[in-house]
PDB file of C-alpha atoms and ligand atoms in Angstrom:
ATOM      1  CA  UNK A  20    -137.923  -0.252 -31.015  1.00  0.00           C
ATOM      2  CA  UNK A  21    -140.313  -3.021 -30.176  1.00  0.00           C
ATOM      3  CA  UNK A  22    -137.769  -5.725 -29.407  1.00  0.00           C
ATOM      4  CA  UNK A  23    -138.071  -8.006 -26.382  1.00  0.00           C
ATOM      5  CA  UNK A  24    -134.326  -8.487 -25.905  1.00  0.00           C
ATOM      6  CA  UNK A  25    -133.579  -4.758 -26.332  1.00  0.00           C
ATOM      7  CA  UNK A  26    -136.119  -4.164 -23.542  1.00  0.00           C
ATOM      8  CA  UNK A  27    -134.481  -6.826 -21.363  1.00  0.00           C
ATOM      9  CA  UNK A  28    -131.040  -5.289 -22.005  1.00  0.00           C
ATOM     10  CA  UNK A  29    -132.419  -1.846 -21.108  1.00  0.00           C
ATOM     11  CA  UNK A  30    -133.876  -3.295 -17.886  1.00  0.00           C
ATOM     12  CA  UNK A  31    -137.444  -2.468 -18.955  1.00  0.00           C
ATOM     13  CA  UNK A  32    -138.383  -6.151 -18.728  1.00  0.00           C
ATOM     14  CA  UNK A  33    -136.956  -8.195 -15.849  1.00  0.00           C
ATOM     15  CA  UNK A  34    -134.587 -11.094 -16.442  1.00  0.00           C
ATOM     16  CA  UNK A  35    -132.168 -13.160 -14.409  1.00  0.00           C
ATOM     17  CA  UNK A  36    -128.875 -11.791 -15.604  1.00  0.00           C
ATOM     18  CA  UNK A  37    -125.711 -13.790 -14.991  1.00  0.00           C
ATOM     19  CA  UNK A  38    -123.165 -11.664 -16.879  1.00  0.00           C
ATOM     20  CA  UNK A  39    -122.887  -8.292 -18.534  1.00  0.00           C
ATOM     21  CA  UNK A  40    -120.162  -6.320 -20.289  1.00  0.00           C
ATOM     22  CA  UNK A  41    -119.966  -3.491 -22.804  1.00  0.00           C
ATOM     23  CA  UNK A  42    -120.834  -5.766 -25.747  1.00  0.00           C
ATOM     24  CA  UNK A  43    -122.966  -8.571 -24.379  1.00  0.00           C
ATOM     25  CA  UNK A  44    -125.553  -9.518 -21.802  1.00  0.00           C
ATOM     26  CA  UNK A  45    -126.216 -13.068 -20.607  1.00  0.00           C
ATOM     27  CA  UNK A  46    -129.480 -14.024 -18.936  1.00  0.00           C
ATOM     28  CA  UNK A  47    -131.471 -17.173 -18.181  1.00  0.00           C
ATOM     29  CA  UNK A  48    -133.957 -18.435 -20.742  1.00  0.00           C
ATOM     30  CA  UNK A  49    -137.476 -18.102 -19.365  1.00  0.00           C
ATOM     31  CA  UNK A  50    -138.348 -21.638 -20.602  1.00  0.00           C
ATOM     32  CA  UNK A  51    -135.191 -23.646 -19.856  1.00  0.00           C
ATOM     33  CA  UNK A  52    -134.630 -26.782 -21.931  1.00  0.00           C
ATOM     34  CA  UNK A  53    -131.727 -27.969 -19.760  1.00  0.00           C
ATOM     35  CA  UNK A  54    -130.596 -27.379 -16.131  1.00  0.00           C
ATOM     36  CA  UNK A  55    -128.478 -24.518 -17.475  1.00  0.00           C
ATOM     37  CA  UNK A  56    -130.055 -22.599 -20.364  1.00  0.00           C
ATOM     38  CA  UNK A  57    -128.654 -19.153 -20.953  1.00  0.00           C
ATOM     39  CA  UNK A  58    -128.993 -16.648 -23.770  1.00  0.00           C
ATOM     40  CA  UNK A  59    -125.865 -14.766 -24.840  1.00  0.00           C
ATOM     41  CA  UNK A  60    -127.102 -11.572 -26.439  1.00  0.00           C
ATOM     42  CA  UNK A  61    -125.198  -8.713 -28.064  1.00  0.00           C
ATOM     43  CA  UNK A  62    -126.204  -5.302 -26.703  1.00  0.00           C
ATOM     44  CA  UNK A  63    -126.398  -4.092 -30.283  1.00  0.00           C
ATOM     45  CA  UNK A  64    -129.684  -4.871 -32.022  1.00  0.00           C
ATOM     46  CA  UNK A  65    -128.752  -7.277 -34.810  1.00  0.00           C
ATOM     47  CA  UNK A  66    -131.701  -9.273 -36.113  1.00  0.00           C
ATOM     48  CA  UNK A  67    -130.025 -12.611 -36.786  1.00  0.00           C
ATOM     49  CA  UNK A  68    -126.925 -14.381 -38.085  1.00  0.00           C
ATOM     50  CA  UNK A  69    -128.185 -13.545 -41.578  1.00  0.00           C
ATOM     51  CA  UNK A  70    -127.617  -9.828 -40.879  1.00  0.00           C
ATOM     52  CA  UNK A  71    -123.996 -10.100 -39.735  1.00  0.00           C
ATOM     53  CA  UNK A  72    -121.481  -7.961 -41.604  1.00  0.00           C
ATOM     54  CA  UNK A  73    -117.730  -7.413 -41.541  1.00  0.00           C
ATOM     55  CA  UNK A  74    -118.194  -4.545 -39.066  1.00  0.00           C
ATOM     56  CA  UNK A  75    -119.401  -7.137 -36.525  1.00  0.00           C
ATOM     57  CA  UNK A  76    -116.247  -9.273 -36.630  1.00  0.00           C
ATOM     58  CA  UNK A  77    -114.912  -7.909 -33.341  1.00  0.00           C
ATOM     59  CA  UNK A  78    -118.218  -8.563 -31.644  1.00  0.00           C
ATOM     60  CA  UNK A  79    -118.352 -12.134 -32.973  1.00  0.00           C
ATOM     61  CA  UNK A  80    -114.869 -12.890 -31.651  1.00  0.00           C
ATOM     62  CA  UNK A  81    -115.760 -11.398 -28.271  1.00  0.00           C
ATOM     63  CA  UNK A  82    -118.937 -13.412 -28.187  1.00  0.00           C
ATOM     64  CA  UNK A  83    -117.305 -16.743 -29.076  1.00  0.00           C
ATOM     65  CA  UNK A  84    -114.623 -16.313 -26.460  1.00  0.00           C
ATOM     66  CA  UNK A  85    -117.258 -15.439 -23.895  1.00  0.00           C
ATOM     67  CA  UNK A  86    -119.058 -18.791 -24.337  1.00  0.00           C
ATOM     68  CA  UNK A  87    -116.457 -21.053 -22.659  1.00  0.00           C
ATOM     69  CA  UNK A  88    -115.945 -18.469 -19.908  1.00  0.00           C
ATOM     70  CA  UNK A  89    -119.651 -18.441 -19.074  1.00  0.00           C
ATOM     71  CA  UNK A  90    -119.816 -22.247 -19.353  1.00  0.00           C
ATOM     72  CA  UNK A  91    -116.950 -22.551 -16.873  1.00  0.00           C
ATOM     73  CA  UNK A  92    -118.569 -20.014 -14.552  1.00  0.00           C
ATOM     74  CA  UNK A  93    -121.724 -22.162 -14.639  1.00  0.00           C
ATOM     75  CA  UNK A  94    -119.753 -25.301 -13.752  1.00  0.00           C
ATOM     76  CA  UNK A  95    -120.262 -26.982 -17.134  1.00  0.00           C
ATOM     77  CA  UNK A  96    -116.925 -28.751 -16.914  1.00  0.00           C
ATOM     78  CA  UNK A  97    -117.853 -31.724 -19.102  1.00  0.00           C
ATOM     79  CA  UNK A  98    -119.175 -29.781 -22.052  1.00  0.00           C
ATOM     80  CA  UNK A  99    -122.089 -27.731 -23.236  1.00  0.00           C
ATOM     81  CA  UNK A 100    -124.210 -27.074 -26.308  1.00  0.00           C
ATOM     82  CA  UNK A 101    -124.641 -23.876 -28.258  1.00  0.00           C
ATOM     83  CA  UNK A 102    -127.546 -23.226 -30.621  1.00  0.00           C
ATOM     84  CA  UNK A 103    -128.327 -20.286 -32.876  1.00  0.00           C
ATOM     85  CA  UNK A 104    -131.758 -20.295 -34.514  1.00  0.00           C
ATOM     86  CA  UNK A 105    -131.882 -18.163 -37.636  1.00  0.00           C
ATOM     87  CA  UNK A 106    -135.088 -16.965 -39.283  1.00  0.00           C
ATOM     88  CA  UNK A 107    -138.603 -18.407 -39.024  1.00  0.00           C
ATOM     89  CA  UNK A 108    -137.625 -21.682 -40.712  1.00  0.00           C
ATOM     90  CA  UNK A 109    -134.723 -22.011 -38.281  1.00  0.00           C
ATOM     91  CA  UNK A 110    -137.033 -21.730 -35.293  1.00  0.00           C
ATOM     92  CA  UNK A 111    -136.100 -18.158 -34.348  1.00  0.00           C
ATOM     93  CA  UNK A 112    -138.870 -16.479 -32.385  1.00  0.00           C
ATOM     94  CA  UNK A 113    -137.024 -13.475 -30.945  1.00  0.00           C
ATOM     95  CA  UNK A 114    -135.500 -11.416 -33.742  1.00  0.00           C
ATOM     96  CA  UNK A 115    -132.509 -10.115 -31.830  1.00  0.00           C
ATOM     97  CA  UNK A 116    -129.434 -12.284 -32.381  1.00  0.00           C
ATOM     98  CA  UNK A 117    -128.657 -14.658 -29.507  1.00  0.00           C
ATOM     99  CA  UNK A 118    -126.779 -17.854 -28.736  1.00  0.00           C
ATOM    100  CA  UNK A 119    -128.416 -20.484 -26.560  1.00  0.00           C
ATOM    101  CA  UNK A 120    -125.958 -22.040 -24.100  1.00  0.00           C
ATOM    102  CA  UNK A 121    -127.249 -25.329 -22.713  1.00  0.00           C
ATOM    103  CA  UNK A 122    -125.787 -27.816 -20.284  1.00  0.00           C
ATOM    104  CA  UNK A 123    -125.857 -29.397 -16.870  1.00  0.00           C
ATOM    105  CA  UNK A 124    -127.074 -32.744 -18.159  1.00  0.00           C
ATOM    106  CA  UNK A 125    -125.935 -35.215 -20.760  1.00  0.00           C
ATOM    107  CA  UNK A 126    -127.772 -33.707 -23.719  1.00  0.00           C
ATOM    108  CA  UNK A 127    -129.004 -36.273 -26.194  1.00  0.00           C
ATOM    109  CA  UNK A 128    -128.324 -36.269 -29.924  1.00  0.00           C
ATOM    110  CA  UNK A 129    -128.009 -33.120 -31.946  1.00  0.00           C
ATOM    111  CA  UNK A 130    -131.617 -32.043 -31.518  1.00  0.00           C
ATOM    112  CA  UNK A 131    -132.786 -29.071 -29.555  1.00  0.00           C
ATOM    113  CA  UNK A 132    -136.524 -29.612 -29.193  1.00  0.00           C
ATOM    114  CA  UNK A 133    -137.759 -31.709 -26.326  1.00  0.00           C
TER     115      UNK A 133
HETATM  116  P1  5GP B 146    -135.273 -18.419 -30.385  1.00  0.00           P
HETATM  117  O1  5GP B 146    -136.252 -19.482 -30.773  1.00  0.00           O
HETATM  118  O2  5GP B 146    -135.621 -17.061 -30.937  1.00  0.00           O
HETATM  119  O3  5GP B 146    -133.848 -18.830 -30.688  1.00  0.00           O
HETATM  120  O4  5GP B 146    -135.310 -18.385 -28.824  1.00  0.00           O
HETATM  121  C1  5GP B 146    -135.836 -17.363 -28.063  1.00  0.00           C
HETATM  122  C2  5GP B 146    -135.744 -17.804 -26.629  1.00  0.00           C
HETATM  123  O5  5GP B 146    -136.115 -16.711 -25.829  1.00  0.00           O
HETATM  124  C3  5GP B 146    -136.671 -18.978 -26.274  1.00  0.00           C
HETATM  125  O6  5GP B 146    -135.892 -20.078 -25.803  1.00  0.00           O
HETATM  126  C4  5GP B 146    -137.571 -18.404 -25.178  1.00  0.00           C
HETATM  127  O7  5GP B 146    -137.837 -19.323 -24.135  1.00  0.00           O
HETATM  128  C5  5GP B 146    -136.790 -17.201 -24.690  1.00  0.00           C
HETATM  129  N1  5GP B 146    -137.634 -16.120 -24.206  1.00  0.00           N
HETATM  130  C6  5GP B 146    -138.792 -15.667 -24.770  1.00  0.00           C
HETATM  131  N2  5GP B 146    -139.292 -14.648 -24.060  1.00  0.00           N
HETATM  132  C7  5GP B 146    -138.435 -14.458 -23.021  1.00  0.00           C
HETATM  133  C8  5GP B 146    -138.440 -13.537 -21.923  1.00  0.00           C
HETATM  134  O8  5GP B 146    -139.316 -12.682 -21.770  1.00  0.00           O
HETATM  135  N3  5GP B 146    -137.403 -13.635 -21.049  1.00  0.00           N
HETATM  136  C9  5GP B 146    -136.416 -14.582 -21.188  1.00  0.00           C
HETATM  137  N4  5GP B 146    -135.458 -14.586 -20.256  1.00  0.00           N
HETATM  138  N5  5GP B 146    -136.390 -15.456 -22.212  1.00  0.00           N
HETATM  139  C10 5GP B 146    -137.386 -15.392 -23.105  1.00  0.00           C
HETATM  140 ZN1   ZN B 147    -133.227  -5.886 -30.065  1.00  0.00          ZN
END
């Protein structure tokens, strides 16, 4: 499968990984938009939020609970931002579901673009 994040998960493309478990991998975004900018990625190839089904409920719960753990591990004690881009109109460029975890600065407004 020609998917960038599947290749990163398989170790075929290098990344700076900060966490890994049986369901998820977390690595640094190559173009960080904040001092901490991580991507929380399910090992399973799911295209986007729009493709989620009931069978993924366990994964979603795991994933959500992972976010504050990773944020704490990264020292984001005063808060953090999570972003999920869905589909071309939502700004998604890598079509393997992922959550952006941003922090380390006081992030302005609700926007994501700099
Ligand atoms: P999207 O717009 O799909 O939500 O975000 C994809 C993210 O993946 C972007 O923030 C982009 O900087 C990041 N990205 C693209 N290619 C690579 C790569 O090869 N390695 C890493 N670590 N991040 C990447
Ligand atoms: Zn993939």
